[in-house]
Amino acid sequence: MRLEVLGGHLCFVETDVNFRSNVWTVKEYGEPSSWTHIYEIEKPCTSARYYKPLTFSNDSKKLVLEEALKELWQEVLEAVISRVFQDEKDLI
């Protein structure tokens, strides 16, 4: 379990024993009922044990995740992951 910041909001990431990850975000601080489940990765396409949410795409339909030093897209509605780049050398 980890706390992260996503889109300026506090988010909670839980990963179960099967490495399924769930991300929850809070929209209104101090209001427990404002926690919202954003997405779940049921079966990772990689060997990563966890993902760190970084930001949403401009249309908010994709979520950029960090897997160690690798960037991935998470299709928010379709739970599909695709690799953006393999490692840091791909950024250049």
mmCIF file with all atom_site columns, C-alpha atoms in Angstrom:
data_model
loop_
_atom_site.group_PDB
_atom_site.id
_atom_site.type_symbol
_atom_site.label_atom_id
_atom_site.label_alt_id
_atom_site.label_comp_id
_atom_site.label_asym_id
_atom_site.label_entity_id
_atom_site.label_seq_id
_atom_site.pdbx_PDB_ins_code
_atom_site.Cartn_x
_atom_site.Cartn_y
_atom_site.Cartn_z
_atom_site.occupancy
_atom_site.B_iso_or_equiv
_atom_site.pdbx_formal_charge
_atom_site.auth_seq_id
_atom_site.auth_comp_id
_atom_site.auth_asym_id
_atom_site.auth_atom_id
_atom_site.pdbx_PDB_model_num
ATOM 1  C CA . MET A 1 1  ? 0.000   0.000   0.000   1.00 0.00 ? 1  MET A CA 1
ATOM 2  C CA . ARG A 1 2  ? 1.274   3.433   -0.950  1.00 0.00 ? 2  ARG A CA 1
ATOM 3  C CA . LEU A 1 3  ? 0.148   7.036   -1.023  1.00 0.00 ? 3  LEU A CA 1
ATOM 4  C CA . GLU A 1 4  ? 0.876   9.000   -4.203  1.00 0.00 ? 4  GLU A CA 1
ATOM 5  C CA . VAL A 1 5  ? -0.226  12.252  -5.824  1.00 0.00 ? 5  VAL A CA 1
ATOM 6  C CA . LEU A 1 6  ? -2.165  12.042  -9.087  1.00 0.00 ? 6  LEU A CA 1
ATOM 7  C CA . GLY A 1 7  ? -3.553  15.068  -10.892 1.00 0.00 ? 7  GLY A CA 1
ATOM 8  C CA . GLY A 1 8  ? -3.065  17.176  -7.776  1.00 0.00 ? 8  GLY A CA 1
ATOM 9  C CA . HIS A 1 9  ? -5.090  14.756  -5.654  1.00 0.00 ? 9  HIS A CA 1
ATOM 10 C CA . LEU A 1 10 ? -3.968  12.292  -3.022  1.00 0.00 ? 10 LEU A CA 1
ATOM 11 C CA . CYS A 1 11 ? -4.273  8.715   -4.217  1.00 0.00 ? 11 CYS A CA 1
ATOM 12 C CA . PHE A 1 12 ? -3.921  5.341   -2.549  1.00 0.00 ? 12 PHE A CA 1
ATOM 13 C CA . VAL A 1 13 ? -2.410  2.398   -4.418  1.00 0.00 ? 13 VAL A CA 1
ATOM 14 C CA . GLU A 1 14 ? -2.961  -1.135  -3.190  1.00 0.00 ? 14 GLU A CA 1
ATOM 15 C CA . THR A 1 15 ? -1.401  -4.227  -4.722  1.00 0.00 ? 15 THR A CA 1
ATOM 16 C CA . ASP A 1 16 ? -2.658  -7.648  -3.679  1.00 0.00 ? 16 ASP A CA 1
ATOM 17 C CA . VAL A 1 17 ? -0.800  -10.966 -3.468  1.00 0.00 ? 17 VAL A CA 1
ATOM 18 C CA . ASN A 1 18 ? -1.556  -11.662 -7.150  1.00 0.00 ? 18 ASN A CA 1
ATOM 19 C CA . PHE A 1 19 ? 0.023   -8.289  -8.069  1.00 0.00 ? 19 PHE A CA 1
ATOM 20 C CA . ARG A 1 20 ? -3.341  -6.864  -9.095  1.00 0.00 ? 20 ARG A CA 1
ATOM 21 C CA . SER A 1 21 ? -3.158  -3.089  -8.516  1.00 0.00 ? 21 SER A CA 1
ATOM 22 C CA . ASN A 1 22 ? -6.011  -0.764  -7.565  1.00 0.00 ? 22 ASN A CA 1
ATOM 23 C CA . VAL A 1 23 ? -5.808  3.024   -7.429  1.00 0.00 ? 23 VAL A CA 1
ATOM 24 C CA . TRP A 1 24 ? -8.183  5.169   -5.397  1.00 0.00 ? 24 TRP A CA 1
ATOM 25 C CA . THR A 1 25 ? -8.174  8.975   -5.316  1.00 0.00 ? 25 THR A CA 1
ATOM 26 C CA . VAL A 1 26 ? -9.756  11.475  -2.948  1.00 0.00 ? 26 VAL A CA 1
ATOM 27 C CA . LYS A 1 27 ? -11.602 14.400  -4.522  1.00 0.00 ? 27 LYS A CA 1
ATOM 28 C CA . GLU A 1 28 ? -12.483 16.301  -1.340  1.00 0.00 ? 28 GLU A CA 1
ATOM 29 C CA . TYR A 1 29 ? -10.026 16.249  1.555   1.00 0.00 ? 29 TYR A CA 1
ATOM 30 C CA . GLY A 1 30 ? -11.504 15.418  4.933   1.00 0.00 ? 30 GLY A CA 1
ATOM 31 C CA . GLU A 1 31 ? -14.507 13.685  3.359   1.00 0.00 ? 31 GLU A CA 1
ATOM 32 C CA . PRO A 1 32 ? -14.069 9.884   3.570   1.00 0.00 ? 32 PRO A CA 1
ATOM 33 C CA . SER A 1 33 ? -16.923 9.236   1.122   1.00 0.00 ? 33 SER A CA 1
ATOM 34 C CA . SER A 1 34 ? -15.113 11.169  -1.647  1.00 0.00 ? 34 SER A CA 1
ATOM 35 C CA . TRP A 1 35 ? -12.589 8.357   -2.279  1.00 0.00 ? 35 TRP A CA 1
ATOM 36 C CA . THR A 1 36 ? -13.108 7.102   -5.845  1.00 0.00 ? 36 THR A CA 1
ATOM 37 C CA . HIS A 1 37 ? -11.774 3.915   -7.447  1.00 0.00 ? 37 HIS A CA 1
ATOM 38 C CA . ILE A 1 38 ? -9.966  4.986   -10.646 1.00 0.00 ? 38 ILE A CA 1
ATOM 39 C CA . TYR A 1 39 ? -8.712  1.741   -12.139 1.00 0.00 ? 39 TYR A CA 1
ATOM 40 C CA . GLU A 1 40 ? -7.578  -1.818  -11.591 1.00 0.00 ? 40 GLU A CA 1
ATOM 41 C CA . ILE A 1 41 ? -4.886  -3.742  -13.429 1.00 0.00 ? 41 ILE A CA 1
ATOM 42 C CA . GLU A 1 42 ? -6.019  -7.338  -13.088 1.00 0.00 ? 42 GLU A CA 1
ATOM 43 C CA . LYS A 1 43 ? -3.095  -9.120  -14.683 1.00 0.00 ? 43 LYS A CA 1
ATOM 44 C CA . PRO A 1 44 ? 0.031   -7.075  -15.387 1.00 0.00 ? 44 PRO A CA 1
ATOM 45 C CA . CYS A 1 45 ? 1.517   -7.447  -18.866 1.00 0.00 ? 45 CYS A CA 1
ATOM 46 C CA . THR A 1 46 ? 4.991   -7.191  -17.361 1.00 0.00 ? 46 THR A CA 1
ATOM 47 C CA . SER A 1 47 ? 6.828   -8.620  -14.387 1.00 0.00 ? 47 SER A CA 1
ATOM 48 C CA . ALA A 1 48 ? 6.436   -5.411  -12.359 1.00 0.00 ? 48 ALA A CA 1
ATOM 49 C CA . ARG A 1 49 ? 5.182   -5.863  -8.839  1.00 0.00 ? 49 ARG A CA 1
ATOM 50 C CA . TYR A 1 50 ? 3.642   -2.420  -8.663  1.00 0.00 ? 50 TYR A CA 1
ATOM 51 C CA . TYR A 1 51 ? 2.810   0.643   -10.723 1.00 0.00 ? 51 TYR A CA 1
ATOM 52 C CA . LYS A 1 52 ? 3.038   4.294   -9.749  1.00 0.00 ? 52 LYS A CA 1
ATOM 53 C CA . PRO A 1 53 ? 0.393   6.576   -11.294 1.00 0.00 ? 53 PRO A CA 1
ATOM 54 C CA . LEU A 1 54 ? 2.000   9.710   -12.772 1.00 0.00 ? 54 LEU A CA 1
ATOM 55 C CA . THR A 1 55 ? -0.618  11.711  -14.697 1.00 0.00 ? 55 THR A CA 1
ATOM 56 C CA . PHE A 1 56 ? -3.622  11.541  -16.994 1.00 0.00 ? 56 PHE A CA 1
ATOM 57 C CA . SER A 1 57 ? -3.577  12.126  -20.751 1.00 0.00 ? 57 SER A CA 1
ATOM 58 C CA . ASN A 1 58 ? -5.106  15.394  -21.990 1.00 0.00 ? 58 ASN A CA 1
ATOM 59 C CA . ASP A 1 59 ? -8.466  13.701  -22.635 1.00 0.00 ? 59 ASP A CA 1
ATOM 60 C CA . SER A 1 60 ? -8.334  11.857  -19.250 1.00 0.00 ? 60 SER A CA 1
ATOM 61 C CA . LYS A 1 61 ? -8.944  8.521   -20.985 1.00 0.00 ? 61 LYS A CA 1
ATOM 62 C CA . LYS A 1 62 ? -5.425  7.234   -20.347 1.00 0.00 ? 62 LYS A CA 1
ATOM 63 C CA . LEU A 1 63 ? -3.284  7.155   -17.260 1.00 0.00 ? 63 LEU A CA 1
ATOM 64 C CA . VAL A 1 64 ? 0.505   7.286   -17.431 1.00 0.00 ? 64 VAL A CA 1
ATOM 65 C CA . LEU A 1 65 ? 2.026   4.756   -15.040 1.00 0.00 ? 65 LEU A CA 1
ATOM 66 C CA . GLU A 1 66 ? 5.599   4.199   -13.940 1.00 0.00 ? 66 GLU A CA 1
ATOM 67 C CA . GLU A 1 67 ? 6.943   0.664   -13.747 1.00 0.00 ? 67 GLU A CA 1
ATOM 68 C CA . ALA A 1 68 ? 10.411  1.049   -12.248 1.00 0.00 ? 68 ALA A CA 1
ATOM 69 C CA . LEU A 1 69 ? 11.910  3.398   -14.891 1.00 0.00 ? 69 LEU A CA 1
ATOM 70 C CA . LYS A 1 70 ? 9.503   2.460   -17.670 1.00 0.00 ? 70 LYS A CA 1
ATOM 71 C CA . GLU A 1 71 ? 6.525   4.568   -18.713 1.00 0.00 ? 71 GLU A CA 1
ATOM 72 C CA . LEU A 1 72 ? 3.252   2.838   -19.593 1.00 0.00 ? 72 LEU A CA 1
ATOM 73 C CA . TRP A 1 73 ? -0.204  3.977   -20.715 1.00 0.00 ? 73 TRP A CA 1
ATOM 74 C CA . GLN A 1 74 ? -3.176  2.656   -18.775 1.00 0.00 ? 74 GLN A CA 1
ATOM 75 C CA . GLU A 1 75 ? -6.432  2.819   -20.701 1.00 0.00 ? 75 GLU A CA 1
ATOM 76 C CA . VAL A 1 76 ? -8.683  3.992   -17.880 1.00 0.00 ? 76 VAL A CA 1
ATOM 77 C CA . LEU A 1 77 ? -11.897 2.529   -19.257 1.00 0.00 ? 77 LEU A CA 1
ATOM 78 C CA . GLU A 1 78 ? -10.557 -0.537  -21.047 1.00 0.00 ? 78 GLU A CA 1
ATOM 79 C CA . ALA A 1 79 ? -7.797  -1.711  -18.669 1.00 0.00 ? 79 ALA A CA 1
ATOM 80 C CA . VAL A 1 80 ? -5.293  -2.086  -21.518 1.00 0.00 ? 80 VAL A CA 1
ATOM 81 C CA . ILE A 1 81 ? -1.611  -1.307  -20.962 1.00 0.00 ? 81 ILE A CA 1
ATOM 82 C CA . SER A 1 82 ? 0.830   -0.302  -23.669 1.00 0.00 ? 82 SER A CA 1
ATOM 83 C CA . ARG A 1 83 ? 4.472   0.643   -23.360 1.00 0.00 ? 83 ARG A CA 1
ATOM 84 C CA . VAL A 1 84 ? 5.357   4.271   -24.120 1.00 0.00 ? 84 VAL A CA 1
ATOM 85 C CA . PHE A 1 85 ? 9.110   3.732   -24.006 1.00 0.00 ? 85 PHE A CA 1
ATOM 86 C CA . GLN A 1 86 ? 11.363  0.922   -22.906 1.00 0.00 ? 86 GLN A CA 1
ATOM 87 C CA . ASP A 1 87 ? 13.941  2.852   -20.897 1.00 0.00 ? 87 ASP A CA 1
ATOM 88 C CA . GLU A 1 88 ? 15.527  6.273   -20.446 1.00 0.00 ? 88 GLU A CA 1
ATOM 89 C CA . LYS A 1 89 ? 17.547  6.101   -23.699 1.00 0.00 ? 89 LYS A CA 1
ATOM 90 C CA . ASP A 1 90 ? 14.235  6.007   -25.619 1.00 0.00 ? 90 ASP A CA 1
ATOM 91 C CA . LEU A 1 91 ? 13.440  9.506   -24.351 1.00 0.00 ? 91 LEU A CA 1
ATOM 92 C CA . ILE A 1 92 ? 16.249  11.059  -26.403 1.00 0.00 ? 92 ILE A CA 1
#
